[in-house]
Amino acid sequence: MLVGGQGTRLRPLTLGVPKPLLPTAGVPFLAHQLARARAFGVRRVVFATSYRAEMFRPTFGDGEAFGLSLTYVYEEEPLGTGGAIRNAARALTCGPDAPVLVLNGDILSGHDIGEQVRRHVAARAAVTLHLTEVDDPSRFGCVPTDADGRVTAFLEKTPNPVTNRINAGCYVFTRSVIDTIPEGRVVSVERETFPGLIEAGALVLGYATRSYWLDVGTPEAFVQGSRDLVLGRLASPALPAPPGELIVLPGAEVSPEAKVGGGSVVGAGAKVEAGAAVTGSVLGDGCLIAAGATVTDSVVGRGARIAEGVVLRDAVIGDDAEVGPGNELIRGVRVWPGVVLPERAVRFSSDA
Ligand code: GDD
Ligand code: MG
């Protein structure tokens, strides 16, 4: 599992916590992927860590809670996606012909992993890529295939995508193919390994599905992912409560006169006061949403304090930040951890 990226697009959320560990629908993001992988029969997972590597083991331990055996491999310098796979392969125990599942650590996917592995094995492919369709393929790896599903090119972040089909970030490699990735240097599977394999005539197969899929690499997508999990749009065995309009974690206090829903999660020990309205948002542990505040599609960090009447929409509020009364933070605004916004410091319109 590739979990070494810096998560720059999710700052400030990822300043202290790597993207795969961000609390999502009440548990660390990766818990959803791990639980799904387990449900498809995966038993052993190797984490390829780099950024904030030391935080993974205390979170997941040896994996017993998931019925998995977890191993942690560390990159001194980030080795890129391909270098990370090669480096993590040191911890593999399987033979050269065995299929090895590789997952990006920031994906929510409802696809049938078991079926992807079966197709890979049946076709004796070198690599089998899960593919999905998106509206803007230029932000992803664009992956055209022929009529038999054979991948004909791999175009990472191309300004001129030839299809809406993209790399969904879940691969099955034949083990011996991983061993051909150069060791000890930065390698991108997307820009080097996959194009190289295709060029060399190896069988790179696509497994296209229309199942639920999301890359949570941006704040909007991250909030959407948490919301979809809470609402049950993607079933996750790791969800800490049954799916529904909201999940309230232990010790949280939600006033009966507050309106909280739309797939929101209220963190442990957080408080939502009377008259507040929280929709589709992620509220961190111990945060405060004061009376009459409106929080929509936003992330409120651990211990952050949102004062009376504040409006947040598509906003990211860092841990322990304070947003004073009369502020209106919308359209992707990000407040850095610990920052204190005084009363009426920011508004997006002049009429109030
Ligand atoms: N260990 C390690 N070392 N992991 C890394 C490194 C590294 O140097 N660089 C990136 N990763 C991990 C990230 O943590 C993430 O889980 C995964 O590799 C992909 O990196 P992203 O930074 O999220 O890439 P992306 O979202 O821009 O693009 C990738 O994912 C798309 C699907 O979401 C590519 O694989 C695209 O082709 C793909 O379409
Ligand atoms: Mg990503």
CSV table of C-alpha atoms and ligand atoms in Angstrom, one decimal:
chain,number,residue,atom,x,y,z
A,1,MET,CA,0.0,0.0,0.0
A,2,LEU,CA,1.5,3.3,-1.1
A,3,VAL,CA,1.2,5.8,1.8
A,4,GLY,CA,4.3,7.9,1.5
A,5,GLY,CA,3.1,11.0,-0.3
A,6,GLN,CA,3.1,14.4,1.4
A,7,GLY,CA,-0.6,15.3,0.7
A,8,THR,CA,0.3,18.8,-0.2
A,9,ARG,CA,-3.1,19.6,-1.8
A,10,LEU,CA,-4.7,18.8,1.6
A,11,ARG,CA,-2.7,21.3,3.6
A,12,PRO,CA,-3.1,22.3,6.4
A,13,LEU,CA,-4.8,19.0,7.2
A,14,THR,CA,-1.7,17.1,6.3
A,15,LEU,CA,0.9,19.2,8.1
A,16,GLY,CA,0.7,17.0,11.2
A,17,VAL,CA,-1.0,13.9,9.9
A,18,PRO,CA,-0.3,12.0,6.6
A,19,LYS,CA,-3.2,11.9,4.2
A,20,PRO,CA,-3.9,8.1,4.8
A,21,LEU,CA,-4.4,8.7,8.5
A,22,LEU,CA,-6.8,11.7,8.4
A,23,PRO,CA,-9.9,10.9,10.4
A,24,THR,CA,-12.5,10.1,7.8
A,25,ALA,CA,-16.1,9.1,8.8
A,26,GLY,CA,-14.7,8.6,12.3
A,27,VAL,CA,-11.6,6.4,11.7
A,28,PRO,CA,-8.2,6.9,10.0
A,29,PHE,CA,-8.8,7.0,6.2
A,30,LEU,CA,-6.8,3.9,5.5
A,31,ALA,CA,-9.0,1.8,7.8
A,32,HIS,CA,-11.7,1.8,5.1
A,33,GLN,CA,-9.3,0.5,2.5
A,34,LEU,CA,-7.8,-2.1,4.8
A,35,ALA,CA,-11.2,-3.4,5.9
A,36,ARG,CA,-12.3,-3.6,2.3
A,37,ALA,CA,-9.2,-5.4,1.2
A,38,ARG,CA,-9.6,-7.9,4.1
A,39,ALA,CA,-13.2,-8.5,2.9
A,40,PHE,CA,-11.8,-9.5,-0.5
A,41,GLY,CA,-9.4,-12.0,1.1
A,42,VAL,CA,-6.2,-10.0,1.5
A,43,ARG,CA,-4.3,-11.2,4.6
A,44,ARG,CA,-1.0,-9.5,4.5
A,45,VAL,CA,-0.3,-5.8,3.8
A,46,VAL,CA,3.0,-4.0,3.4
A,47,PHE,CA,2.9,-0.2,4.0
A,48,ALA,CA,5.4,1.8,1.9
A,49,THR,CA,5.9,4.8,4.2
A,50,SER,CA,7.9,7.9,3.9
A,51,TYR,CA,6.2,11.2,5.0
A,52,ARG,CA,5.4,11.0,8.7
A,53,ALA,CA,6.3,7.3,8.5
A,54,GLU,CA,6.5,7.0,12.3
A,55,MET,CA,2.7,7.6,12.7
A,56,PHE,CA,1.5,4.5,10.9
A,57,ARG,CA,2.5,1.7,13.3
A,58,PRO,CA,1.0,3.4,16.4
A,59,THR,CA,-2.3,3.7,14.5
A,60,PHE,CA,-2.6,0.2,13.0
A,61,GLY,CA,-0.1,-1.9,15.0
A,62,ASP,CA,0.3,-5.4,13.7
A,63,GLY,CA,-3.2,-5.3,12.1
A,64,GLU,CA,-4.8,-7.8,14.4
A,65,ALA,CA,-7.9,-5.6,14.8
A,66,PHE,CA,-8.4,-5.9,11.0
A,67,GLY,CA,-7.6,-9.6,10.8
A,68,LEU,CA,-4.5,-8.6,8.8
A,69,SER,CA,-0.8,-9.0,9.2
A,70,LEU,CA,0.8,-5.6,8.7
A,71,THR,CA,4.4,-4.8,7.8
A,72,TYR,CA,5.9,-1.3,7.6
A,73,VAL,CA,8.7,-0.4,5.2
A,74,TYR,CA,10.4,3.0,5.3
A,75,GLU,CA,12.0,5.1,2.6
A,76,GLU,CA,14.7,7.4,3.8
A,77,GLU,CA,14.1,9.6,0.8
A,78,PRO,CA,10.7,9.3,-1.0
A,79,LEU,CA,11.3,6.9,-3.9
A,80,GLY,CA,8.2,7.8,-6.0
A,81,THR,CA,5.5,5.3,-6.6
A,82,GLY,CA,7.6,2.7,-8.5
A,83,GLY,CA,10.6,3.1,-6.2
A,84,ALA,CA,8.3,2.6,-3.2
A,85,ILE,CA,6.8,-0.6,-4.7
A,86,ARG,CA,10.2,-2.0,-5.4
A,87,ASN,CA,11.4,-1.1,-1.9
A,88,ALA,CA,8.4,-2.6,-0.2
A,89,ALA,CA,8.8,-5.8,-2.2
A,90,ARG,CA,11.7,-6.6,0.2
A,91,ALA,CA,8.9,-7.6,2.7
A,92,LEU,CA,7.0,-9.8,0.3
A,93,THR,CA,7.1,-13.5,0.9
A,94,CYS,CA,5.4,-14.8,-2.2
A,95,GLY,CA,7.0,-16.4,-5.3
A,96,PRO,CA,7.7,-14.8,-8.7
A,97,ASP,CA,4.5,-15.8,-10.3
A,98,ALA,CA,2.2,-14.7,-7.5
A,99,PRO,CA,-0.2,-11.7,-7.9
A,100,VAL,CA,0.6,-8.8,-5.7
A,101,LEU,CA,-2.0,-6.1,-5.1
A,102,VAL,CA,-0.8,-2.5,-4.9
A,103,LEU,CA,-3.0,0.3,-3.7
A,104,ASN,CA,-2.7,4.1,-3.7
A,105,GLY,CA,-3.3,5.2,-0.1
A,106,ASP,CA,-5.8,7.9,-0.9
A,107,ILE,CA,-8.5,6.1,-2.8
A,108,LEU,CA,-12.0,5.0,-1.9
A,109,SER,CA,-13.1,2.3,-4.3
A,110,GLY,CA,-16.1,0.1,-4.4
A,111,HIS,CA,-14.8,-2.2,-7.1
A,112,ASP,CA,-14.4,-6.0,-6.8
A,113,ILE,CA,-10.8,-6.5,-5.9
A,114,GLY,CA,-11.2,-10.3,-6.1
A,115,GLU,CA,-12.5,-10.1,-9.7
A,116,GLN,CA,-9.5,-7.8,-10.6
A,117,VAL,CA,-7.1,-10.4,-9.3
A,118,ARG,CA,-8.9,-13.3,-11.0
A,119,ARG,CA,-8.8,-11.5,-14.4
A,120,HIS,CA,-5.1,-10.8,-13.9
A,121,VAL,CA,-4.3,-14.4,-13.1
A,122,ALA,CA,-6.5,-15.8,-15.9
A,123,ALA,CA,-4.9,-13.5,-18.5
A,124,ARG,CA,-1.4,-14.1,-17.2
A,125,ALA,CA,-0.9,-10.3,-17.4
A,126,ALA,CA,2.2,-8.5,-16.2
A,127,VAL,CA,0.1,-5.8,-14.5
A,128,THR,CA,-3.7,-5.3,-14.3
A,129,LEU,CA,-4.8,-1.8,-13.7
A,130,HIS,CA,-8.2,-0.9,-12.2
A,131,LEU,CA,-9.7,1.8,-14.4
A,132,THR,CA,-12.5,4.3,-13.8
A,133,GLU,CA,-14.1,7.1,-15.7
A,134,VAL,CA,-13.9,10.8,-14.6
A,135,ASP,CA,-15.0,14.1,-16.1
A,136,ASP,CA,-11.5,15.6,-16.1
A,137,PRO,CA,-9.0,13.0,-17.0
A,138,SER,CA,-6.1,15.5,-17.3
A,139,ARG,CA,-5.7,15.4,-13.5
A,140,PHE,CA,-5.0,11.6,-13.5
A,141,GLY,CA,-3.3,8.9,-15.5
A,142,CYS,CA,-5.2,8.6,-18.8
A,143,VAL,CA,-5.3,5.0,-19.9
A,144,PRO,CA,-6.6,4.0,-23.3
A,145,THR,CA,-7.3,0.3,-24.0
A,146,ASP,CA,-8.1,-1.8,-27.1
A,147,ALA,CA,-11.2,-3.8,-27.5
A,148,ASP,CA,-9.8,-6.7,-25.5
A,149,GLY,CA,-9.0,-4.4,-22.5
A,150,ARG,CA,-5.3,-4.3,-23.2
A,151,VAL,CA,-3.7,-1.0,-22.2
A,152,THR,CA,-2.2,0.7,-25.2
A,153,ALA,CA,-0.7,3.8,-23.6
A,154,PHE,CA,-0.3,5.4,-20.1
A,155,LEU,CA,-0.5,9.2,-20.2
A,156,GLU,CA,0.1,10.6,-16.7
A,157,LYS,CA,-1.5,14.1,-16.2
A,158,THR,CA,-1.6,14.8,-19.9
A,159,PRO,CA,-3.2,18.1,-21.0
A,160,ASN,CA,-4.6,16.2,-24.0
A,161,PRO,CA,-6.4,13.1,-22.7
A,162,VAL,CA,-7.6,10.7,-25.4
A,163,THR,CA,-10.2,9.0,-23.2
A,164,ASN,CA,-12.1,9.6,-19.9
A,165,ARG,CA,-10.8,6.3,-18.6
A,166,ILE,CA,-8.1,6.8,-15.9
A,167,ASN,CA,-5.9,4.8,-13.7
A,168,ALA,CA,-7.9,4.3,-10.5
A,169,GLY,CA,-4.8,3.6,-8.4
A,170,CYS,CA,-5.2,-0.1,-7.7
A,171,TYR,CA,-2.9,-2.5,-9.5
A,172,VAL,CA,-2.2,-6.3,-9.6
A,173,PHE,CA,1.4,-6.9,-10.4
A,174,THR,CA,2.9,-10.3,-11.1
A,175,ARG,CA,5.6,-10.4,-8.5
A,176,SER,CA,8.5,-10.9,-11.0
A,177,VAL,CA,7.5,-7.7,-12.7
A,178,ILE,CA,8.1,-5.7,-9.5
A,179,ASP,CA,11.6,-7.2,-9.4
A,180,THR,CA,12.4,-5.5,-12.7
A,181,ILE,CA,11.8,-2.0,-11.3
A,182,PRO,CA,15.2,-0.4,-10.7
A,183,GLU,CA,16.3,-0.4,-7.1
A,184,GLY,CA,17.5,2.5,-4.9
A,185,ARG,CA,16.3,5.4,-7.0
A,186,VAL,CA,13.2,7.4,-7.6
A,187,VAL,CA,10.9,5.7,-10.1
A,188,SER,CA,7.3,6.6,-11.1
A,189,VAL,CA,5.2,3.7,-12.1
A,190,GLU,CA,3.0,6.1,-14.0
A,191,ARG,CA,5.7,7.8,-16.0
A,192,GLU,CA,8.3,5.1,-16.3
A,193,THR,CA,7.3,1.5,-15.4
A,194,PHE,CA,3.9,1.3,-17.1
A,195,PRO,CA,4.9,3.1,-20.3
A,196,GLY,CA,8.1,1.0,-20.4
A,197,LEU,CA,6.1,-2.3,-20.0
A,198,ILE,CA,3.7,-1.3,-22.7
A,199,GLU,CA,6.6,-0.3,-25.0
A,200,ALA,CA,8.3,-3.6,-24.4
A,201,GLY,CA,5.1,-5.5,-25.4
A,202,ALA,CA,4.2,-6.9,-21.9
A,203,LEU,CA,0.6,-7.5,-21.3
A,204,VAL,CA,-0.8,-4.6,-19.3
A,205,LEU,CA,-4.5,-5.2,-18.8
A,206,GLY,CA,-7.2,-2.8,-17.8
A,207,TYR,CA,-10.1,-3.7,-15.5
A,208,ALA,CA,-12.7,-1.0,-16.0
A,209,THR,CA,-15.6,-0.6,-13.7
A,210,ARG,CA,-18.3,1.9,-12.9
A,211,SER,CA,-18.4,1.3,-9.2
A,212,TYR,CA,-17.9,4.0,-6.6
A,213,TRP,CA,-14.5,5.7,-6.9
A,214,LEU,CA,-12.9,8.7,-5.4
A,215,ASP,CA,-9.4,10.1,-4.9
A,216,VAL,CA,-9.5,12.1,-1.7
A,217,GLY,CA,-6.4,14.2,-2.6
A,218,THR,CA,-8.2,17.6,-2.3
A,219,PRO,CA,-10.2,19.1,0.6
A,220,GLU,CA,-13.5,19.0,-1.4
A,221,ALA,CA,-12.9,15.3,-2.3
A,222,PHE,CA,-11.8,14.5,1.2
A,223,VAL,CA,-15.0,15.9,2.7
A,224,GLN,CA,-17.0,14.2,0.0
A,225,GLY,CA,-15.4,10.8,0.8
A,226,SER,CA,-16.2,11.1,4.5
A,227,ARG,CA,-19.8,12.2,3.6
A,228,ASP,CA,-20.3,9.3,1.2
A,229,LEU,CA,-19.0,6.8,3.8
A,230,VAL,CA,-21.3,8.2,6.6
A,231,LEU,CA,-24.3,8.1,4.2
A,232,GLY,CA,-23.4,4.6,3.1
A,233,ARG,CA,-22.9,5.4,-0.5
A,234,LEU,CA,-19.8,3.3,-0.2
A,235,ALA,CA,-20.1,0.5,2.2
A,236,SER,CA,-17.2,0.2,4.6
A,237,PRO,CA,-16.7,-2.5,7.2
A,238,ALA,CA,-14.6,0.0,9.2
A,239,LEU,CA,-17.5,2.5,9.7
A,240,PRO,CA,-17.7,3.0,13.5
A,241,ALA,CA,-21.6,3.2,13.5
A,242,PRO,CA,-24.3,2.2,11.1
A,243,PRO,CA,-24.5,4.5,8.0
A,244,GLY,CA,-27.0,7.4,8.1
A,245,GLU,CA,-27.3,11.2,8.2
A,246,LEU,CA,-24.6,11.6,10.8
A,247,ILE,CA,-22.1,9.7,13.0
A,248,VAL,CA,-21.5,11.0,16.5
A,249,LEU,CA,-18.3,9.7,18.1
A,250,PRO,CA,-18.2,8.9,21.9
A,251,GLY,CA,-18.2,11.9,24.2
A,252,ALA,CA,-19.5,14.3,21.6
A,253,GLU,CA,-22.3,16.6,22.6
A,254,VAL,CA,-24.9,17.6,20.0
A,255,SER,CA,-27.6,20.0,21.2
A,256,PRO,CA,-31.1,18.7,20.4
A,257,GLU,CA,-31.7,22.2,19.0
A,258,ALA,CA,-28.8,21.9,16.5
A,259,LYS,CA,-29.3,20.5,13.0
A,260,VAL,CA,-26.6,18.1,12.1
A,261,GLY,CA,-26.8,15.8,9.0
A,262,GLY,CA,-26.0,15.3,5.4
A,263,GLY,CA,-23.3,12.7,6.2
A,264,SER,CA,-21.5,14.7,8.9
A,265,VAL,CA,-19.3,13.2,11.5
A,266,VAL,CA,-18.9,14.8,14.9
A,267,GLY,CA,-15.6,14.0,16.5
A,268,ALA,CA,-15.0,12.5,20.0
A,269,GLY,CA,-15.6,15.1,22.7
A,270,ALA,CA,-16.8,17.8,20.1
A,271,LYS,CA,-19.6,20.1,21.0
A,272,VAL,CA,-22.3,21.5,18.7
A,273,GLU,CA,-24.5,24.1,20.3
A,274,ALA,CA,-28.2,25.0,19.9
A,275,GLY,CA,-29.2,26.6,16.6
A,276,ALA,CA,-26.0,25.5,14.8
A,277,ALA,CA,-26.5,23.8,11.4
A,278,VAL,CA,-23.8,21.3,10.3
A,279,THR,CA,-24.2,19.6,6.9
A,280,GLY,CA,-21.9,17.1,5.1
A,281,SER,CA,-18.9,18.1,7.2
A,282,VAL,CA,-16.1,16.6,9.2
A,283,LEU,CA,-15.9,17.9,12.8
A,284,GLY,CA,-12.6,17.0,14.5
A,285,ASP,CA,-12.3,15.7,18.0
A,286,GLY,CA,-12.9,18.2,20.7
A,287,CYS,CA,-13.9,21.1,18.4
A,288,LEU,CA,-16.7,23.6,19.3
A,289,ILE,CA,-19.4,24.7,16.9
A,290,ALA,CA,-21.1,27.6,18.8
A,291,ALA,CA,-24.7,28.6,18.8
A,292,GLY,CA,-26.1,29.6,15.4
A,293,ALA,CA,-23.0,28.8,13.4
A,294,THR,CA,-23.5,27.2,9.9
A,295,VAL,CA,-21.0,24.6,8.7
A,296,THR,CA,-21.5,23.2,5.3
A,297,ASP,CA,-19.2,20.8,3.4
A,298,SER,CA,-16.2,21.8,5.6
A,299,VAL,CA,-13.5,20.3,7.7
A,300,VAL,CA,-13.1,21.6,11.2
A,301,GLY,CA,-9.9,20.5,12.8
A,302,ARG,CA,-9.2,19.0,16.2
A,303,GLY,CA,-9.9,21.4,19.1
A,304,ALA,CA,-10.8,24.3,16.7
A,305,ARG,CA,-13.4,26.8,18.0
A,306,ILE,CA,-16.1,28.2,15.7
A,307,ALA,CA,-17.8,31.2,17.3
A,308,GLU,CA,-21.5,32.1,17.3
A,309,GLY,CA,-23.1,32.8,13.9
A,310,VAL,CA,-20.0,32.0,11.9
A,311,VAL,CA,-20.6,30.7,8.3
A,312,LEU,CA,-18.3,28.1,6.9
A,313,ARG,CA,-18.8,26.6,3.5
A,314,ASP,CA,-16.2,24.5,1.6
A,315,ALA,CA,-13.7,25.7,4.3
A,316,VAL,CA,-10.9,23.9,6.0
A,317,ILE,CA,-10.1,25.0,9.6
A,318,GLY,CA,-6.9,23.8,11.0
A,319,ASP,CA,-6.5,22.1,14.4
A,320,ASP,CA,-6.9,24.5,17.4
A,321,ALA,CA,-7.7,27.5,15.2
A,322,GLU,CA,-10.3,29.9,16.4
A,323,VAL,CA,-12.8,31.7,14.2
A,324,GLY,CA,-14.3,34.7,15.9
A,325,PRO,CA,-18.0,35.8,15.6
A,326,GLY,CA,-19.2,37.4,12.3
A,327,ASN,CA,-16.7,35.6,10.0
A,328,GLU,CA,-17.8,34.1,6.8
A,329,LEU,CA,-15.3,31.6,5.3
A,330,ILE,CA,-16.3,30.0,2.0
A,331,ARG,CA,-15.0,28.7,-1.3
A,332,GLY,CA,-12.1,26.7,-0.3
A,333,VAL,CA,-10.7,29.0,2.3
A,334,ARG,CA,-8.1,27.4,4.6
A,335,VAL,CA,-7.2,28.5,8.0
A,336,TRP,CA,-3.8,27.3,9.3
A,337,PRO,CA,-3.6,25.4,12.7
A,338,GLY,CA,-3.7,27.6,15.8
A,339,VAL,CA,-4.6,30.8,13.9
A,340,VAL,CA,-7.0,33.1,15.7
A,341,LEU,CA,-9.4,35.1,13.4
A,342,PRO,CA,-10.8,38.0,15.3
A,343,GLU,CA,-14.4,39.1,15.2
A,344,ARG,CA,-15.6,40.0,11.7
A,345,ALA,CA,-12.2,39.6,10.1
A,346,VAL,CA,-13.3,37.9,6.9
A,347,ARG,CA,-16.5,38.2,4.9
A,348,PHE,CA,-17.1,37.5,1.2
A,349,SER,CA,-19.7,40.1,0.6
A,350,SER,CA,-19.9,43.7,1.7
A,351,ASP,CA,-23.6,43.8,2.6
A,352,ALA,CA,-23.3,42.6,6.2
B,1,GDD,N1,6.0,5.4,-0.3
B,1,GDD,C1,5.7,6.4,-1.2
B,1,GDD,N2,6.8,7.1,-1.7
B,1,GDD,N3,4.5,6.6,-1.5
B,1,GDD,C2,4.3,7.7,-2.4
B,1,GDD,C3,5.3,8.4,-3.0
B,1,GDD,C4,6.7,8.1,-2.5
B,1,GDD,O1,7.7,8.7,-3.0
B,1,GDD,N4,4.8,9.3,-3.8
B,1,GDD,C5,3.5,9.1,-3.8
B,1,GDD,N5,3.1,8.1,-3.0
B,1,GDD,C6,1.8,7.6,-2.7
B,1,GDD,C7,0.8,8.6,-2.2
B,1,GDD,O2,0.8,8.6,-0.8
B,1,GDD,C8,-0.5,8.1,-2.7
B,1,GDD,O3,-1.1,7.1,-1.9
B,1,GDD,C9,-0.1,7.4,-4.0
B,1,GDD,O4,1.3,7.1,-3.9
B,1,GDD,C10,-0.4,8.3,-5.3
B,1,GDD,O5,0.2,9.5,-5.1
B,1,GDD,P1,-0.6,10.9,-5.3
B,1,GDD,O6,0.3,12.0,-5.0
B,1,GDD,O7,-1.9,10.8,-4.6
B,1,GDD,O8,-0.9,10.8,-6.9
B,1,GDD,P2,-2.1,11.4,-7.8
B,1,GDD,O9,-3.3,11.3,-7.1
B,1,GDD,O10,-1.6,12.7,-8.3
B,1,GDD,O11,-2.0,10.4,-9.0
B,1,GDD,C11,-2.0,9.0,-8.9
B,1,GDD,O12,-3.3,8.5,-8.5
B,1,GDD,C12,-4.4,8.7,-9.5
B,1,GDD,C13,-5.6,8.1,-9.0
B,1,GDD,O13,-6.0,8.7,-7.9
B,1,GDD,C14,-1.6,8.4,-10.2
B,1,GDD,O14,-1.4,7.0,-9.9
B,1,GDD,C15,-2.6,8.6,-11.3
B,1,GDD,O15,-2.2,7.9,-12.5
B,1,GDD,C16,-3.9,8.1,-10.9
B,1,GDD,O16,-4.9,8.4,-11.9
B,2,MG,MG,-4.0,10.8,-5.2
